[in-house]
């Protein structure tokens, strides 16, 4: 007992302990579905910017309702002026872009209602945007909604959960392992 107490009181013990724990600490972030609907592979999105992962890796959704919720606890870092996309950042530094529909930028905000502002802190499941799904069907090329990790340089692994249907704010769709 005395021997182990002497080791724990030794400054080298603390130095090595901190160094090892810091190096082996793995950060994982669970992302839930921001959309109620069908889960799709990003490669299946009919837009090469997303399907070829030019903006980053991720997952996509075919929505059945016009509501987008936060996929994780995060800070709102960008609300696009056209309201068709929103960017978030988790406390760990993971940046997430949710792009509602394809070619919805041309709608210039028509049919979209943003429920948050830049700088707001949100919890997983909080409503970010509501929109007219019917209007997007009518005016955009697709309702498919990609969710992209825009700073993939801090990601070591993405674990995809393609379970078919997703419940907004509840179904885990990605587990992200950070460096």
PDB file of C-alpha atoms in Angstrom:
ATOM      1  CA  UNK A   1       0.000   0.000   0.000  1.00  0.00           C
ATOM      2  CA  UNK A   2       2.770   2.422   0.929  1.00  0.00           C
ATOM      3  CA  UNK A   3       4.606   1.579  -2.312  1.00  0.00           C
ATOM      4  CA  UNK A   4       1.572   2.416  -4.502  1.00  0.00           C
ATOM      5  CA  UNK A   5       0.947   5.649  -2.586  1.00  0.00           C
ATOM      6  CA  UNK A   6       4.546   6.704  -3.208  1.00  0.00           C
ATOM      7  CA  UNK A   7       4.160   6.031  -6.935  1.00  0.00           C
ATOM      8  CA  UNK A   8       0.917   8.004  -7.148  1.00  0.00           C
ATOM      9  CA  UNK A   9       2.524  10.941  -5.368  1.00  0.00           C
ATOM     10  CA  UNK A  10       5.359  10.904  -7.854  1.00  0.00           C
ATOM     11  CA  UNK A  11       5.143  13.646 -10.520  1.00  0.00           C
ATOM     12  CA  UNK A  12       6.244  11.188 -13.237  1.00  0.00           C
ATOM     13  CA  UNK A  13       3.178   9.076 -12.604  1.00  0.00           C
ATOM     14  CA  UNK A  14       0.896  12.050 -13.254  1.00  0.00           C
ATOM     15  CA  UNK A  15       2.833  13.131 -16.330  1.00  0.00           C
ATOM     16  CA  UNK A  16       2.701   9.683 -17.941  1.00  0.00           C
ATOM     17  CA  UNK A  17      -0.936   9.184 -16.899  1.00  0.00           C
ATOM     18  CA  UNK A  18      -1.976  12.485 -18.516  1.00  0.00           C
ATOM     19  CA  UNK A  19       0.070  11.856 -21.637  1.00  0.00           C
ATOM     20  CA  UNK A  20      -1.355   8.355 -22.168  1.00  0.00           C
ATOM     21  CA  UNK A  21      -4.959   9.331 -21.386  1.00  0.00           C
ATOM     22  CA  UNK A  22      -4.783  12.368 -23.656  1.00  0.00           C
ATOM     23  CA  UNK A  23      -3.425  10.328 -26.563  1.00  0.00           C
ATOM     24  CA  UNK A  24      -5.940   7.480 -26.204  1.00  0.00           C
ATOM     25  CA  UNK A  25      -9.070   9.548 -25.571  1.00  0.00           C
ATOM     26  CA  UNK A  26     -11.411   8.919 -28.486  1.00  0.00           C
ATOM     27  CA  UNK A  27     -14.266  11.295 -29.108  1.00  0.00           C
ATOM     28  CA  UNK A  28     -17.415   9.903 -30.716  1.00  0.00           C
ATOM     29  CA  UNK A  29     -20.432  11.969 -31.676  1.00  0.00           C
ATOM     30  CA  UNK A  30     -23.801  10.383 -32.318  1.00  0.00           C
ATOM     31  CA  UNK A  31     -25.890  12.203 -34.933  1.00  0.00           C
ATOM     32  CA  UNK A  32     -29.624  11.612 -35.054  1.00  0.00           C
ATOM     33  CA  UNK A  33     -31.787  12.114 -38.098  1.00  0.00           C
ATOM     34  CA  UNK A  34     -32.686  15.743 -38.768  1.00  0.00           C
ATOM     35  CA  UNK A  35     -35.514  14.569 -41.045  1.00  0.00           C
ATOM     36  CA  UNK A  36     -38.537  12.294 -40.773  1.00  0.00           C
ATOM     37  CA  UNK A  37     -38.318   9.989 -43.778  1.00  0.00           C
ATOM     38  CA  UNK A  38     -36.201   7.497 -45.688  1.00  0.00           C
ATOM     39  CA  UNK A  39     -32.421   7.309 -45.148  1.00  0.00           C
ATOM     40  CA  UNK A  40     -30.295   7.371 -48.311  1.00  0.00           C
ATOM     41  CA  UNK A  41     -26.634   6.950 -49.110  1.00  0.00           C
ATOM     42  CA  UNK A  42     -24.991  10.218 -50.084  1.00  0.00           C
ATOM     43  CA  UNK A  43     -23.825   8.554 -53.299  1.00  0.00           C
ATOM     44  CA  UNK A  44     -27.506   8.181 -54.308  1.00  0.00           C
ATOM     45  CA  UNK A  45     -28.190  11.943 -54.237  1.00  0.00           C
ATOM     46  CA  UNK A  46     -28.905  13.142 -57.809  1.00  0.00           C
ATOM     47  CA  UNK A  47     -26.471  16.068 -57.540  1.00  0.00           C
ATOM     48  CA  UNK A  48     -22.718  15.509 -58.088  1.00  0.00           C
ATOM     49  CA  UNK A  49     -21.760  18.157 -55.527  1.00  0.00           C
ATOM     50  CA  UNK A  50     -23.209  15.859 -52.862  1.00  0.00           C
ATOM     51  CA  UNK A  51     -22.919  12.389 -54.410  1.00  0.00           C
ATOM     52  CA  UNK A  52     -19.235  12.897 -55.229  1.00  0.00           C
ATOM     53  CA  UNK A  53     -18.679  14.284 -51.713  1.00  0.00           C
ATOM     54  CA  UNK A  54     -17.225  17.583 -52.951  1.00  0.00           C
ATOM     55  CA  UNK A  55     -18.462  19.335 -49.786  1.00  0.00           C
ATOM     56  CA  UNK A  56     -17.745  16.398 -47.479  1.00  0.00           C
ATOM     57  CA  UNK A  57     -19.082  13.001 -46.461  1.00  0.00           C
ATOM     58  CA  UNK A  58     -22.434  12.343 -44.883  1.00  0.00           C
ATOM     59  CA  UNK A  59     -25.885  10.905 -45.420  1.00  0.00           C
ATOM     60  CA  UNK A  60     -29.139  12.007 -47.042  1.00  0.00           C
ATOM     61  CA  UNK A  61     -32.885  11.784 -46.469  1.00  0.00           C
ATOM     62  CA  UNK A  62     -36.060  11.636 -48.514  1.00  0.00           C
ATOM     63  CA  UNK A  63     -38.429  13.650 -46.268  1.00  0.00           C
ATOM     64  CA  UNK A  64     -42.073  12.914 -45.578  1.00  0.00           C
ATOM     65  CA  UNK A  65     -42.684  16.175 -43.690  1.00  0.00           C
ATOM     66  CA  UNK A  66     -41.396  19.743 -43.857  1.00  0.00           C
ATOM     67  CA  UNK A  67     -39.418  19.934 -40.648  1.00  0.00           C
ATOM     68  CA  UNK A  68     -35.679  19.871 -39.892  1.00  0.00           C
ATOM     69  CA  UNK A  69     -34.361  19.273 -36.373  1.00  0.00           C
ATOM     70  CA  UNK A  70     -30.882  19.447 -34.854  1.00  0.00           C
ATOM     71  CA  UNK A  71     -28.946  16.166 -35.256  1.00  0.00           C
ATOM     72  CA  UNK A  72     -26.851  16.875 -32.131  1.00  0.00           C
ATOM     73  CA  UNK A  73     -26.307  19.413 -29.385  1.00  0.00           C
ATOM     74  CA  UNK A  74     -24.624  22.246 -31.269  1.00  0.00           C
ATOM     75  CA  UNK A  75     -24.277  25.933 -32.005  1.00  0.00           C
ATOM     76  CA  UNK A  76     -25.930  27.426 -35.093  1.00  0.00           C
ATOM     77  CA  UNK A  77     -23.021  28.907 -37.072  1.00  0.00           C
ATOM     78  CA  UNK A  78     -24.766  29.812 -40.320  1.00  0.00           C
ATOM     79  CA  UNK A  79     -28.319  30.276 -41.512  1.00  0.00           C
ATOM     80  CA  UNK A  80     -28.264  30.788 -45.265  1.00  0.00           C
ATOM     81  CA  UNK A  81     -30.141  33.947 -46.370  1.00  0.00           C
ATOM     82  CA  UNK A  82     -32.284  31.794 -48.668  1.00  0.00           C
ATOM     83  CA  UNK A  83     -33.208  29.622 -45.623  1.00  0.00           C
ATOM     84  CA  UNK A  84     -32.582  26.398 -47.570  1.00  0.00           C
ATOM     85  CA  UNK A  85     -29.520  25.368 -45.557  1.00  0.00           C
ATOM     86  CA  UNK A  86     -28.204  25.620 -42.031  1.00  0.00           C
ATOM     87  CA  UNK A  87     -24.768  24.936 -40.543  1.00  0.00           C
ATOM     88  CA  UNK A  88     -24.056  23.734 -37.009  1.00  0.00           C
ATOM     89  CA  UNK A  89     -20.956  23.119 -34.919  1.00  0.00           C
ATOM     90  CA  UNK A  90     -20.772  20.704 -31.987  1.00  0.00           C
ATOM     91  CA  UNK A  91     -18.743  21.432 -28.853  1.00  0.00           C
ATOM     92  CA  UNK A  92     -16.096  19.026 -30.209  1.00  0.00           C
ATOM     93  CA  UNK A  93     -15.709  21.133 -33.359  1.00  0.00           C
ATOM     94  CA  UNK A  94     -17.641  18.920 -35.795  1.00  0.00           C
ATOM     95  CA  UNK A  95     -19.268  21.044 -38.504  1.00  0.00           C
ATOM     96  CA  UNK A  96     -22.566  19.840 -39.969  1.00  0.00           C
ATOM     97  CA  UNK A  97     -24.404  21.255 -42.978  1.00  0.00           C
ATOM     98  CA  UNK A  98     -28.049  20.386 -43.588  1.00  0.00           C
ATOM     99  CA  UNK A  99     -29.123  21.296 -47.134  1.00  0.00           C
ATOM    100  CA  UNK A 100     -32.913  21.137 -47.559  1.00  0.00           C
ATOM    101  CA  UNK A 101     -33.754  19.813 -51.021  1.00  0.00           C
ATOM    102  CA  UNK A 102     -31.780  20.263 -54.233  1.00  0.00           C
ATOM    103  CA  UNK A 103     -31.775  23.537 -56.167  1.00  0.00           C
ATOM    104  CA  UNK A 104     -33.833  25.106 -53.365  1.00  0.00           C
ATOM    105  CA  UNK A 105     -31.509  28.100 -53.374  1.00  0.00           C
ATOM    106  CA  UNK A 106     -33.533  29.284 -56.375  1.00  0.00           C
ATOM    107  CA  UNK A 107     -36.657  29.485 -54.178  1.00  0.00           C
ATOM    108  CA  UNK A 108     -35.045  32.482 -52.387  1.00  0.00           C
ATOM    109  CA  UNK A 109     -36.555  31.535 -49.035  1.00  0.00           C
ATOM    110  CA  UNK A 110     -40.117  31.082 -50.276  1.00  0.00           C
ATOM    111  CA  UNK A 111     -41.896  28.460 -48.188  1.00  0.00           C
ATOM    112  CA  UNK A 112     -39.140  28.267 -45.534  1.00  0.00           C
ATOM    113  CA  UNK A 113     -39.370  29.439 -41.917  1.00  0.00           C
ATOM    114  CA  UNK A 114     -36.204  29.447 -39.804  1.00  0.00           C
ATOM    115  CA  UNK A 115     -36.778  28.827 -36.085  1.00  0.00           C
ATOM    116  CA  UNK A 116     -33.227  29.649 -34.881  1.00  0.00           C
ATOM    117  CA  UNK A 117     -30.621  32.362 -35.355  1.00  0.00           C
ATOM    118  CA  UNK A 118     -26.854  32.299 -35.798  1.00  0.00           C
ATOM    119  CA  UNK A 119     -25.202  31.888 -32.415  1.00  0.00           C
ATOM    120  CA  UNK A 120     -28.099  29.951 -30.857  1.00  0.00           C
ATOM    121  CA  UNK A 121     -27.306  26.799 -28.882  1.00  0.00           C
ATOM    122  CA  UNK A 122     -29.587  23.897 -29.813  1.00  0.00           C
ATOM    123  CA  UNK A 123     -30.161  20.415 -28.423  1.00  0.00           C
ATOM    124  CA  UNK A 124     -30.592  17.291 -30.536  1.00  0.00           C
ATOM    125  CA  UNK A 125     -34.200  17.237 -31.726  1.00  0.00           C
ATOM    126  CA  UNK A 126     -34.800  21.014 -31.494  1.00  0.00           C
ATOM    127  CA  UNK A 127     -36.634  22.388 -34.537  1.00  0.00           C
ATOM    128  CA  UNK A 128     -34.327  24.365 -36.839  1.00  0.00           C
ATOM    129  CA  UNK A 129     -36.441  24.975 -39.948  1.00  0.00           C
ATOM    130  CA  UNK A 130     -39.984  24.283 -41.078  1.00  0.00           C
ATOM    131  CA  UNK A 131     -40.927  24.415 -44.739  1.00  0.00           C
ATOM    132  CA  UNK A 132     -43.616  23.614 -47.247  1.00  0.00           C
ATOM    133  CA  UNK A 133     -42.732  20.156 -48.552  1.00  0.00           C
ATOM    134  CA  UNK A 134     -45.333  20.583 -51.309  1.00  0.00           C
ATOM    135  CA  UNK A 135     -43.764  23.843 -52.496  1.00  0.00           C
ATOM    136  CA  UNK A 136     -40.293  22.257 -52.548  1.00  0.00           C
ATOM    137  CA  UNK A 137     -41.726  19.353 -54.589  1.00  0.00           C
ATOM    138  CA  UNK A 138     -43.181  21.887 -57.015  1.00  0.00           C
ATOM    139  CA  UNK A 139     -40.284  24.351 -57.336  1.00  0.00           C
ATOM    140  CA  UNK A 140     -37.061  22.416 -56.649  1.00  0.00           C
ATOM    141  CA  UNK A 141     -35.441  19.548 -58.535  1.00  0.00           C
ATOM    142  CA  UNK A 142     -35.715  17.234 -55.509  1.00  0.00           C
ATOM    143  CA  UNK A 143     -36.774  17.133 -51.854  1.00  0.00           C
ATOM    144  CA  UNK A 144     -33.745  14.978 -50.958  1.00  0.00           C
ATOM    145  CA  UNK A 145     -31.940  16.557 -48.015  1.00  0.00           C
ATOM    146  CA  UNK A 146     -28.216  15.860 -47.508  1.00  0.00           C
ATOM    147  CA  UNK A 147     -26.498  16.165 -44.115  1.00  0.00           C
ATOM    148  CA  UNK A 148     -22.786  16.779 -44.673  1.00  0.00           C
ATOM    149  CA  UNK A 149     -19.750  16.798 -42.365  1.00  0.00           C
ATOM    150  CA  UNK A 150     -17.922  19.806 -43.819  1.00  0.00           C
ATOM    151  CA  UNK A 151     -14.696  19.470 -41.837  1.00  0.00           C
ATOM    152  CA  UNK A 152     -13.844  15.844 -42.521  1.00  0.00           C
ATOM    153  CA  UNK A 153     -10.182  16.521 -41.730  1.00  0.00           C
ATOM    154  CA  UNK A 154     -10.995  16.037 -38.009  1.00  0.00           C
ATOM    155  CA  UNK A 155     -12.861  12.755 -38.634  1.00  0.00           C
ATOM    156  CA  UNK A 156     -11.177   9.354 -38.453  1.00  0.00           C
ATOM    157  CA  UNK A 157     -14.265   7.197 -39.032  1.00  0.00           C
ATOM    158  CA  UNK A 158     -17.932   7.481 -39.986  1.00  0.00           C
ATOM    159  CA  UNK A 159     -20.300   4.694 -38.982  1.00  0.00           C
ATOM    160  CA  UNK A 160     -23.451   4.804 -41.114  1.00  0.00           C
ATOM    161  CA  UNK A 161     -26.825   3.544 -39.914  1.00  0.00           C
ATOM    162  CA  UNK A 162     -29.033   2.950 -42.945  1.00  0.00           C
ATOM    163  CA  UNK A 163     -32.131   1.604 -41.242  1.00  0.00           C
ATOM    164  CA  UNK A 164     -34.660   2.551 -43.927  1.00  0.00           C
ATOM    165  CA  UNK A 165     -37.031   4.973 -42.198  1.00  0.00           C
ATOM    166  CA  UNK A 166     -35.869   7.584 -39.713  1.00  0.00           C
ATOM    167  CA  UNK A 167     -37.629   9.433 -36.931  1.00  0.00           C
ATOM    168  CA  UNK A 168     -36.491  13.061 -36.716  1.00  0.00           C
ATOM    169  CA  UNK A 169     -34.510  13.706 -33.547  1.00  0.00           C
ATOM    170  CA  UNK A 170     -34.496  10.046 -32.502  1.00  0.00           C
ATOM    171  CA  UNK A 171     -32.988   7.637 -35.066  1.00  0.00           C
ATOM    172  CA  UNK A 172     -29.188   7.460 -34.921  1.00  0.00           C
ATOM    173  CA  UNK A 173     -27.927   7.816 -38.499  1.00  0.00           C
ATOM    174  CA  UNK A 174     -24.188   8.511 -38.074  1.00  0.00           C
ATOM    175  CA  UNK A 175     -21.598   7.913 -35.387  1.00  0.00           C
ATOM    176  CA  UNK A 176     -18.584  10.126 -36.015  1.00  0.00           C
ATOM    177  CA  UNK A 177     -15.184   9.322 -34.523  1.00  0.00           C
ATOM    178  CA  UNK A 178     -12.905  12.353 -34.228  1.00  0.00           C
ATOM    179  CA  UNK A 179      -9.109  12.536 -34.210  1.00  0.00           C
TER     180      UNK A 179
END
